[in-house]
PDB file of C-alpha atoms in Angstrom:
ATOM      1  CA  MET A   1      97.223  91.802  92.540  1.00 73.00           C
ATOM      2  CA  ALA A   2      95.885  93.217  95.800  1.00 89.00           C
ATOM      3  CA  TYR A   3      98.165  92.361  98.719  1.00 96.00           C
ATOM      4  CA  SER A   4      95.293  92.441 101.182  1.00 97.00           C
ATOM      5  CA  ARG A   5      94.642  90.397 104.342  1.00 96.00           C
ATOM      6  CA  THR A   6      90.871  90.230 104.744  1.00 96.00           C
ATOM      7  CA  ASN A   7      88.337  88.838 107.210  1.00 95.00           C
ATOM      8  CA  ASN A   8      87.092  85.984 104.979  1.00 94.00           C
ATOM      9  CA  SER A   9      84.362  85.438 107.571  1.00 94.00           C
ATOM     10  CA  THR A  10      80.852  86.678 108.296  1.00 92.00           C
ATOM     11  CA  ARG A  11      80.492  86.366 112.061  1.00 93.00           C
ATOM     12  CA  ALA A  12      82.604  86.656 115.215  1.00 94.00           C
ATOM     13  CA  THR A  13      82.336  86.806 118.987  1.00 93.00           C
ATOM     14  CA  ILE A  14      83.812  89.878 120.652  1.00 93.00           C
ATOM     15  CA  ASP A  15      84.776  90.143 124.321  1.00 91.00           C
ATOM     16  CA  THR A  16      83.393  93.555 125.269  1.00 87.00           C
ATOM     17  CA  SER A  17      84.021  93.058 128.996  1.00 86.00           C
ATOM     18  CA  GLN A  18      87.385  94.808 128.785  1.00 89.00           C
ATOM     19  CA  LEU A  19      89.380  96.875 126.343  1.00 92.00           C
ATOM     20  CA  PHE A  20      92.115  95.204 124.354  1.00 90.00           C
ATOM     21  CA  GLY A  21      93.514  98.629 123.491  1.00 85.00           C
ATOM     22  CA  SER A  22      92.654 102.301 123.188  1.00 80.00           C
ATOM     23  CA  GLY A  23      94.036 104.877 120.778  1.00 73.00           C
ATOM     24  CA  THR A  24      93.441 108.559 120.228  1.00 69.00           C
ATOM     25  CA  PHE A  25      90.414 107.864 118.054  1.00 77.00           C
ATOM     26  CA  LYS A  26      89.232 104.311 118.760  1.00 83.00           C
ATOM     27  CA  TYR A  27      88.465 101.669 121.370  1.00 88.00           C
ATOM     28  CA  VAL A  28      89.535  98.124 120.470  1.00 91.00           C
ATOM     29  CA  TYR A  29      88.206  94.747 121.641  1.00 93.00           C
ATOM     30  CA  ALA A  30      89.562  91.244 120.999  1.00 95.00           C
ATOM     31  CA  GLY A  31      87.508  88.384 119.611  1.00 95.00           C
ATOM     32  CA  LYS A  32      87.349  85.257 117.463  1.00 95.00           C
ATOM     33  CA  TYR A  33      85.766  84.479 114.116  1.00 96.00           C
ATOM     34  CA  THR A  34      82.984  81.899 114.390  1.00 94.00           C
ATOM     35  CA  VAL A  35      81.744  81.522 110.791  1.00 93.00           C
ATOM     36  CA  GLY A  36      83.824  81.463 107.611  1.00 94.00           C
ATOM     37  CA  ALA A  37      87.307  80.581 106.408  1.00 96.00           C
ATOM     38  CA  ARG A  38      88.944  82.138 109.492  1.00 96.00           C
ATOM     39  CA  LYS A  39      86.727  80.308 112.003  1.00 96.00           C
ATOM     40  CA  GLY A  40      88.622  79.935 115.294  1.00 97.00           C
ATOM     41  CA  GLN A  41      91.196  82.614 114.433  1.00 97.00           C
ATOM     42  CA  ASP A  42      91.628  85.830 116.410  1.00 97.00           C
ATOM     43  CA  CYS A  43      90.216  89.166 115.290  1.00 97.00           C
ATOM     44  CA  VAL A  44      89.763  92.679 116.666  1.00 95.00           C
ATOM     45  CA  ALA A  45      86.791  95.065 116.701  1.00 95.00           C
ATOM     46  CA  LYS A  46      87.541  98.799 116.502  1.00 91.00           C
ATOM     47  CA  GLU A  47      84.963 101.357 117.581  1.00 89.00           C
ATOM     48  CA  PHE A  48      85.182 105.124 117.275  1.00 84.00           C
ATOM     49  CA  LYS A  49      85.178 106.881 120.625  1.00 79.00           C
ATOM     50  CA  SER A  50      82.412 109.325 119.741  1.00 68.00           C
ATOM     51  CA  GLY A  51      79.561 109.287 117.268  1.00 50.00           C
ATOM     52  CA  CYS A  52      80.193 105.677 116.278  1.00 44.00           C
ATOM     53  CA  VAL A  53      76.485 104.867 115.943  1.00 44.00           C
ATOM     54  CA  VAL A  54      75.470 107.787 113.725  1.00 46.00           C
ATOM     55  CA  GLU A  55      78.664 109.256 112.250  1.00 63.00           C
ATOM     56  CA  ASP A  56      78.875 107.184 109.065  1.00 71.00           C
ATOM     57  CA  HIS A  57      81.492 109.494 107.561  1.00 78.00           C
ATOM     58  CA  TYR A  58      84.067 108.201 110.079  1.00 81.00           C
ATOM     59  CA  PHE A  59      83.704 104.707 108.654  1.00 86.00           C
ATOM     60  CA  ASP A  60      83.661 105.870 105.041  1.00 88.00           C
ATOM     61  CA  GLU A  61      86.776 107.979 105.609  1.00 90.00           C
ATOM     62  CA  GLU A  62      88.579 105.050 107.238  1.00 91.00           C
ATOM     63  CA  LEU A  63      87.806 102.722 104.330  1.00 94.00           C
ATOM     64  CA  ASN A  64      88.792 105.355 101.754  1.00 95.00           C
ATOM     65  CA  ILE A  65      92.177 105.831 103.437  1.00 96.00           C
ATOM     66  CA  CYS A  66      92.606 102.060 103.571  1.00 96.00           C
ATOM     67  CA  ALA A  67      91.878 101.812  99.831  1.00 97.00           C
ATOM     68  CA  LYS A  68      94.480 104.480  99.022  1.00 97.00           C
ATOM     69  CA  ALA A  69      97.022 102.760 101.266  1.00 98.00           C
ATOM     70  CA  GLN A  70      96.296  99.440  99.547  1.00 98.00           C
ATOM     71  CA  GLN A  71      97.037 100.953  96.144  1.00 98.00           C
ATOM     72  CA  ILE A  72     100.370 102.343  97.364  1.00 98.00           C
ATOM     73  CA  ILE A  73     101.391  99.020  98.933  1.00 98.00           C
ATOM     74  CA  ASP A  74     100.408  97.082  95.800  1.00 98.00           C
ATOM     75  CA  GLU A  75     102.524  99.390  93.636  1.00 98.00           C
ATOM     76  CA  PHE A  76     105.470  99.075  96.042  1.00 98.00           C
ATOM     77  CA  ASN A  77     105.245  95.278  95.874  1.00 97.00           C
ATOM     78  CA  ASP A  78     104.937  95.348  92.079  1.00 97.00           C
ATOM     79  CA  ALA A  79     108.157  97.387  91.925  1.00 97.00           C
ATOM     80  CA  GLU A  80     109.926  94.338  93.473  1.00 96.00           C
ATOM     81  CA  ILE A  81     112.002  96.414  95.865  1.00 95.00           C
ATOM     82  CA  MET A  82     111.737  93.643  98.470  1.00 93.00           C
ATOM     83  CA  ASN A  83     111.964  89.879  97.980  1.00 92.00           C
ATOM     84  CA  GLN A  84     108.911  89.366 100.230  1.00 94.00           C
ATOM     85  CA  PRO A  85     105.603  91.221  99.957  1.00 96.00           C
ATOM     86  CA  ILE A  86     103.954  93.643 102.345  1.00 97.00           C
ATOM     87  CA  TYR A  87     100.250  93.070 103.005  1.00 98.00           C
ATOM     88  CA  LEU A  88      97.608  95.384 104.447  1.00 98.00           C
ATOM     89  CA  ASN A  89      95.016  94.308 107.002  1.00 97.00           C
ATOM     90  CA  THR A  90      91.706  95.321 105.420  1.00 95.00           C
ATOM     91  CA  PRO A  91      88.875  96.143 107.851  1.00 95.00           C
ATOM     92  CA  THR A  92      85.201  95.904 106.952  1.00 93.00           C
ATOM     93  CA  ILE A  93      82.143  97.407 108.617  1.00 92.00           C
ATOM     94  CA  TRP A  94      80.080  94.952 110.648  1.00 93.00           C
ATOM     95  CA  THR A  95      77.118  95.516 112.984  1.00 90.00           C
ATOM     96  CA  TYR A  96      76.339  94.078 116.403  1.00 91.00           C
ATOM     97  CA  GLU A  97      73.379  91.728 116.286  1.00 87.00           C
ATOM     98  CA  PRO A  98      70.018  92.346 118.002  1.00 85.00           C
ATOM     99  CA  GLY A  99      69.944  91.332 121.646  1.00 82.00           C
ATOM    100  CA  SER A 100      73.441  92.528 122.476  1.00 82.00           C
ATOM    101  CA  SER A 101      74.245  95.579 124.587  1.00 82.00           C
ATOM    102  CA  LYS A 102      75.588  97.213 121.407  1.00 86.00           C
ATOM    103  CA  SER A 103      72.726  96.117 119.161  1.00 86.00           C
ATOM    104  CA  GLY A 104      72.824  97.881 115.793  1.00 87.00           C
ATOM    105  CA  GLN A 105      76.111  99.642 116.493  1.00 88.00           C
ATOM    106  CA  LYS A 106      78.726  99.574 113.746  1.00 89.00           C
ATOM    107  CA  THR A 107      82.315  98.478 114.242  1.00 91.00           C
ATOM    108  CA  LEU A 108      85.391  97.775 112.121  1.00 93.00           C
ATOM    109  CA  ILE A 109      86.530  94.138 112.126  1.00 96.00           C
ATOM    110  CA  GLU A 110      89.919  92.886 110.944  1.00 96.00           C
ATOM    111  CA  PRO A 111      92.238  89.921 111.618  1.00 97.00           C
ATOM    112  CA  MET A 112      94.475  90.014 114.674  1.00 96.00           C
ATOM    113  CA  ILE A 113      98.155  90.803 114.076  1.00 94.00           C
ATOM    114  CA  LEU A 114     100.774  89.071 116.205  1.00 88.00           C
ATOM    115  CA  ASN A 115     104.452  89.977 116.743  1.00 86.00           C
ATOM    116  CA  PHE A 116     103.574  93.666 116.555  1.00 86.00           C
ATOM    117  CA  GLU A 117     106.211  96.286 115.781  1.00 90.00           C
ATOM    118  CA  LYS A 118     106.034  99.974 114.935  1.00 92.00           C
ATOM    119  CA  PHE A 119     108.469 101.368 112.357  1.00 95.00           C
ATOM    120  CA  ASN A 120     107.628 105.039 111.927  1.00 95.00           C
ATOM    121  CA  SER A 121     105.041 107.651 112.857  1.00 95.00           C
ATOM    122  CA  ASN A 122     103.349 110.533 111.062  1.00 95.00           C
ATOM    123  CA  SER A 123     105.644 113.060 112.757  1.00 94.00           C
ATOM    124  CA  GLY A 124     108.920 111.578 111.515  1.00 94.00           C
ATOM    125  CA  TRP A 125     109.837 109.219 114.359  1.00 95.00           C
ATOM    126  CA  SER A 126     111.369 105.954 113.135  1.00 94.00           C
ATOM    127  CA  LEU A 127     113.209 102.958 114.506  1.00 90.00           C
ATOM    128  CA  THR A 128     116.951 103.493 114.685  1.00 82.00           C
ATOM    129  CA  ASP A 129     117.521 100.100 113.036  1.00 77.00           C
ATOM    130  CA  SER A 130     118.382 100.744 109.388  1.00 69.00           C
ATOM    131  CA  THR A 131     118.313  97.127 108.194  1.00 73.00           C
ATOM    132  CA  GLY A 132     115.750  94.477 107.264  1.00 89.00           C
ATOM    133  CA  TRP A 133     112.049  95.273 107.585  1.00 92.00           C
ATOM    134  CA  ALA A 134     112.737  98.491 109.493  1.00 92.00           C
ATOM    135  CA  ALA A 135     114.642  99.842 106.498  1.00 93.00           C
ATOM    136  CA  ALA A 136     112.033  98.499 104.080  1.00 94.00           C
ATOM    137  CA  MET A 137     109.254 100.425 105.826  1.00 96.00           C
ATOM    138  CA  GLN A 138     111.164 103.716 105.645  1.00 96.00           C
ATOM    139  CA  SER A 139     111.636 102.980 101.964  1.00 97.00           C
ATOM    140  CA  LEU A 140     107.894 102.335 101.539  1.00 98.00           C
ATOM    141  CA  SER A 141     107.124 105.760 103.001  1.00 98.00           C
ATOM    142  CA  HIS A 142     109.640 107.471 100.712  1.00 98.00           C
ATOM    143  CA  PHE A 143     108.370 105.466  97.716  1.00 98.00           C
ATOM    144  CA  SER A 144     104.799 106.619  98.360  1.00 98.00           C
ATOM    145  CA  TYR A 145     105.813 110.274  98.121  1.00 98.00           C
ATOM    146  CA  ASP A 146     107.780 109.805  94.909  1.00 98.00           C
ATOM    147  CA  ASN A 147     105.229 107.484  93.303  1.00 98.00           C
ATOM    148  CA  SER A 148     102.399 109.964  93.926  1.00 98.00           C
ATOM    149  CA  GLY A 149     104.345 112.853  92.450  1.00 98.00           C
ATOM    150  CA  GLY A 150     104.700 114.487  95.858  1.00 98.00           C
ATOM    151  CA  ARG A 151     100.968 114.416  96.656  1.00 98.00           C
ATOM    152  CA  LEU A 152     100.867 111.670  99.326  1.00 98.00           C
ATOM    153  CA  LEU A 153     102.996 110.113 102.059  1.00 98.00           C
ATOM    154  CA  LEU A 154     102.151 106.716 103.576  1.00 98.00           C
ATOM    155  CA  CYS A 155     103.466 106.540 107.136  1.00 98.00           C
ATOM    156  CA  ASP A 156     102.681 105.506 110.722  1.00 96.00           C
ATOM    157  CA  LEU A 157     103.664 102.015 109.614  1.00 96.00           C
ATOM    158  CA  GLN A 158     103.062  99.229 112.121  1.00 93.00           C
ATOM    159  CA  GLY A 159     102.295  95.544 111.937  1.00 94.00           C
ATOM    160  CA  GLY A 160     103.594  92.013 112.328  1.00 94.00           C
ATOM    161  CA  ARG A 161     106.037  89.663 110.617  1.00 92.00           C
ATOM    162  CA  TYR A 162     104.868  86.385 109.083  1.00 92.00           C
ATOM    163  CA  ASN A 163     106.616  83.623 107.135  1.00 90.00           C
ATOM    164  CA  ASP A 164     105.363  84.901 103.778  1.00 90.00           C
ATOM    165  CA  GLY A 165     105.873  88.628 104.370  1.00 94.00           C
ATOM    166  CA  TYR A 166     104.757  91.512 106.555  1.00 96.00           C
ATOM    167  CA  VAL A 167     101.234  92.664 107.491  1.00 97.00           C
ATOM    168  CA  LEU A 168     100.495  96.330 108.227  1.00 97.00           C
ATOM    169  CA  SER A 169      97.486  97.848 109.974  1.00 95.00           C
ATOM    170  CA  ASP A 170      96.134 101.371 110.510  1.00 92.00           C
ATOM    171  CA  PRO A 171      98.593 103.303 108.332  1.00 95.00           C
ATOM    172  CA  VAL A 172      98.249 107.051 107.949  1.00 96.00           C
ATOM    173  CA  ILE A 173      98.254 108.964 104.675  1.00 98.00           C
ATOM    174  CA  MET A 174      99.400 112.572 104.755  1.00 98.00           C
ATOM    175  CA  SER A 175      98.543 114.613 101.695  1.00 98.00           C
ATOM    176  CA  LYS A 176      99.384 117.871  99.992  1.00 97.00           C
ATOM    177  CA  ALA A 177      95.628 118.505  99.852  1.00 96.00           C
ATOM    178  CA  HIS A 178      95.300 117.846 103.610  1.00 95.00           C
ATOM    179  CA  SER A 179      92.308 115.605 102.892  1.00 93.00           C
ATOM    180  CA  CYS A 180      93.002 112.207 104.484  1.00 94.00           C
ATOM    181  CA  GLY A 181      91.514 112.406 107.958  1.00 90.00           C
ATOM    182  CA  PRO A 182      92.579 113.768 111.356  1.00 89.00           C
ATOM    183  CA  ALA A 183      96.030 112.134 111.251  1.00 92.00           C
ATOM    184  CA  ASP A 184      96.809 113.874 107.948  1.00 95.00           C
ATOM    185  CA  LEU A 185      99.085 116.733 109.027  1.00 96.00           C
ATOM    186  CA  GLY A 186      99.333 118.107 105.494  1.00 96.00           C
ATOM    187  CA  MET A 187     102.531 119.529 104.040  1.00 96.00           C
ATOM    188  CA  ASP A 188     103.782 120.484 107.518  1.00 95.00           C
ATOM    189  CA  GLY A 189     103.626 116.793 108.403  1.00 96.00           C
ATOM    190  CA  ILE A 190     105.240 115.675 105.152  1.00 97.00           C
ATOM    191  CA  MET A 191     108.037 118.210 105.540  1.00 96.00           C
ATOM    192  CA  SER A 192     108.571 117.214 109.182  1.00 96.00           C
ATOM    193  CA  PHE A 193     108.742 113.561 108.135  1.00 96.00           C
ATOM    194  CA  PHE A 194     111.447 114.238 105.567  1.00 96.00           C
ATOM    195  CA  GLN A 195     113.353 116.483 107.969  1.00 95.00           C
ATOM    196  CA  ARG A 196     113.943 113.302 109.976  1.00 94.00           C
ATOM    197  CA  HIS A 197     114.073 110.706 107.194  1.00 95.00           C
ATOM    198  CA  ARG A 198     117.401 109.143 106.281  1.00 92.00           C
ATOM    199  CA  CYS A 199     117.487 107.164 103.045  1.00 93.00           C
ATOM    200  CA  ASP A 200     118.583 103.543 103.393  1.00 91.00           C
ATOM    201  CA  ALA A 201     119.640 100.726 101.088  1.00 91.00           C
ATOM    202  CA  PHE A 202     116.083 100.259  99.781  1.00 94.00           C
ATOM    203  CA  CYS A 203     115.524 103.911  98.847  1.00 96.00           C
ATOM    204  CA  ASN A 204     116.252 104.844  95.256  1.00 96.00           C
ATOM    205  CA  ARG A 205     118.444 107.924  94.922  1.00 94.00           C
ATOM    206  CA  SER A 206     116.238 109.167  92.091  1.00 97.00           C
ATOM    207  CA  TRP A 207     113.142 109.319  94.321  1.00 98.00           C
ATOM    208  CA  MET A 208     111.958 112.857  94.898  1.00 97.00           C
ATOM    209  CA  LYS A 209     111.949 114.606  98.272  1.00 96.00           C
ATOM    210  CA  PRO A 210     110.508 117.987  99.222  1.00 94.00           C
ATOM    211  CA  PRO A 211     112.971 120.803  99.895  1.00 91.00           C
ATOM    212  CA  VAL A 212     113.391 120.835 103.675  1.00 84.00           C
ATOM    213  CA  LEU A 213     114.616 124.005 105.348  1.00 80.00           C
ATOM    214  CA  GLY A 214     114.788 125.005 108.998  1.00 85.00           C
ATOM    215  CA  LYS A 215     113.303 123.055 111.884  1.00 89.00           C
ATOM    216  CA  ALA A 216     110.458 120.565 111.614  1.00 92.00           C
ATOM    217  CA  LYS A 217     107.105 122.173 112.477  1.00 91.00           C
ATOM    218  CA  ILE A 218     105.590 119.013 113.972  1.00 93.00           C
ATOM    219  CA  PRO A 219     107.077 117.721 117.271  1.00 93.00           C
ATOM    220  CA  MET A 220     108.339 114.156 116.931  1.00 94.00           C
ATOM    221  CA  HIS A 221     106.394 111.394 118.707  1.00 91.00           C
ATOM    222  CA  GLN A 222     106.431 107.631 118.391  1.00 91.00           C
ATOM    223  CA  GLY A 223     102.644 107.523 118.569  1.00 88.00           C
ATOM    224  CA  THR A 224     100.151 108.882 116.070  1.00 89.00           C
ATOM    225  CA  THR A 225      99.699 112.654 116.113  1.00 90.00           C
ATOM    226  CA  MET A 226      96.146 113.784 115.361  1.00 86.00           C
ATOM    227  CA  GLU A 227      95.000 117.248 114.334  1.00 76.00           C
ATOM    228  CA  ALA A 228      92.173 119.073 116.105  1.00 67.00           C
ATOM    229  CA  ALA A 229      89.644 121.258 114.304  1.00 59.00           C
ATOM    230  CA  ASP A 230      91.609 124.384 115.250  1.00 57.00           C
ATOM    231  CA  GLY A 231      94.760 122.973 113.632  1.00 59.00           C
ATOM    232  CA  SER A 232      96.543 122.074 116.870  1.00 60.00           C
ATOM    233  CA  GLN A 233      98.130 118.641 117.298  1.00 59.00           C
ATOM    234  CA  ILE A 234      96.579 116.304 119.843  1.00 58.00           C
ATOM    235  CA  GLY A 235      96.949 112.774 121.131  1.00 54.00           C
ATOM    236  CA  GLN A 236     100.231 111.028 120.624  1.00 53.00           C
ATOM    237  CA  GLY A 237      99.037 107.521 121.544  1.00 52.00           C
ATOM    238  CA  PHE A 238      99.150 104.372 119.436  1.00 47.00           C
ATOM    239  CA  GLU A 239      96.051 104.347 117.270  1.00 43.00           C
ATOM    240  CA  SER A 240      96.283 100.591 116.781  1.00 43.00           C
ATOM    241  CA  ALA A 241      95.443  98.156 119.564  1.00 42.00           C
ATOM    242  CA  PHE A 242      98.351  96.000 118.503  1.00 44.00           C
ATOM    243  CA  GLY A 243     100.739  98.579 119.929  1.00 37.00           C
ATOM    244  CA  PHE A 244      99.582  97.983 123.483  1.00 33.00           C
ATOM    245  CA  VAL A 245     102.023  95.244 124.436  1.00 30.00           C
ATOM    246  CA  ASP A 246     101.061  95.361 128.116  1.00 29.00           C
ATOM    247  CA  LEU A 247      97.413  94.807 127.216  1.00 30.00           C
ATOM    248  CA  LEU A 248      98.331  92.050 124.794  1.00 30.00           C
ATOM    249  CA  ASN A 249     100.219  90.191 127.517  1.00 27.00           C
ATOM    250  CA  GLY A 250      97.962  90.984 130.450  1.00 26.00           C
ATOM    251  CA  MET A 251      94.381  91.241 129.193  1.00 28.00           C
ATOM    252  CA  TYR A 252      93.947  89.071 126.112  1.00 27.00           C
ATOM    253  CA  ARG A 253      92.255  85.711 126.611  1.00 28.00           C
ATOM    254  CA  ASP A 254      92.095  82.929 124.023  1.00 29.00           C
ATOM    255  CA  GLU A 255      88.489  82.212 124.968  1.00 33.00           C
ATOM    256  CA  PRO A 256      86.468  85.391 125.648  1.00 31.00           C
ATOM    257  CA  SER A 257      83.867  84.991 128.377  1.00 33.00           C
ATOM    258  CA  SER A 258      80.585  83.876 126.821  1.00 30.00           C
ATOM    259  CA  ASP A 259      78.778  86.262 129.162  1.00 26.00           C
ATOM    260  CA  PHE A 260      80.286  89.186 127.305  1.00 35.00           C
ATOM    261  CA  ALA A 261      80.904  87.796 123.837  1.00 36.00           C
ATOM    262  CA  THR A 262      78.730  89.401 121.176  1.00 45.00           C
ATOM    263  CA  LYS A 263      77.988  88.019 117.737  1.00 46.00           C
ATOM    264  CA  LEU A 264      78.380  90.329 114.776  1.00 56.00           C
ATOM    265  CA  GLU A 265      77.087  90.139 111.239  1.00 50.00           C
ATOM    266  CA  ASN A 266      78.807  91.604 108.203  1.00 44.00           C
ATOM    267  CA  SER A 267      76.896  94.733 107.151  1.00 38.00           C
ATOM    268  CA  ARG A 268      78.398  94.997 103.673  1.00 39.00           C
ATOM    269  CA  GLY A 269      77.975  91.514 102.291  1.00 34.00           C
TER     270      GLY A 269
END
C-alpha cells in the first residue's frame, strides 16, 4: 500500500499576486482546486527560482526523490512501528494555461498542509521533545538508514497532524552515493546527522548506525542546508512554504483575488 496524499484533481486557481512562502530553491503560492475530488480544498504551487521553464531535470529530480521517500515511508508503516500511519504529500507537474502571465510554465502542485511542524533537518537539528510524533520522526530517519543498508537517510521531516495520521512534505534524502539533489550532503551529512541523533523509544537497538568520530562536519541548522556546486553549504531557510508561519497567518486568503488567480492543467494525465 502506498501511503500517499495526492492531488486527485486536474485544475486549480493559484493566487500569484503574492508569495505564500519562499525557500532556498523554490517560490510557493497558495491556491484552491477547482476541478476534481478535492474541489474547494486548498493547495500550493511550487516553482523553482531559476530555470523553471526549461530545466526539466529539476522536476524529474524532485519526483524521483519523492518516489524514493514514498518507498521508505511505506516500508516504515508496514513495519508497524507506530499505531497510526505516516503519509507523504505527492506533488505532480502541472502547467499554467494559455492566457495567463505564466502561460506554459511548469509548477509542482500538492495539497495544502495545515498545523505545520518541523521535526528534524538534514544537518542533524531536531526537536528537543522526545515523545509522540517528534520521537516517531527521529525513528523514521534512523529506520531509513538501517533499512537501506546504510545507503540512504530520510530527513528534513516536516508536515502536519491529522486525525488518521501524519502528512509529510518536502523531505530530503541524503545518500552514500551523494546522488539525491542539492540537499543531499552525502556521507558528511549522514555522519553529522548521527552525531546529533539520540535514539528514542521507537528506535530499535538493532538498527545500524555509522561509526561517528570527532565533530560533525556540517553546521547544525533548523532549516534545510543546500550544497553549492563547489561543495560549500548554502541557504539554511525552510524549503517548504508550510514552515513560514508568519506568511500563513498574515498573507493567506481563503479566496484568492480573481484578478490574479491562474488556472492550471495537469501536464501528466
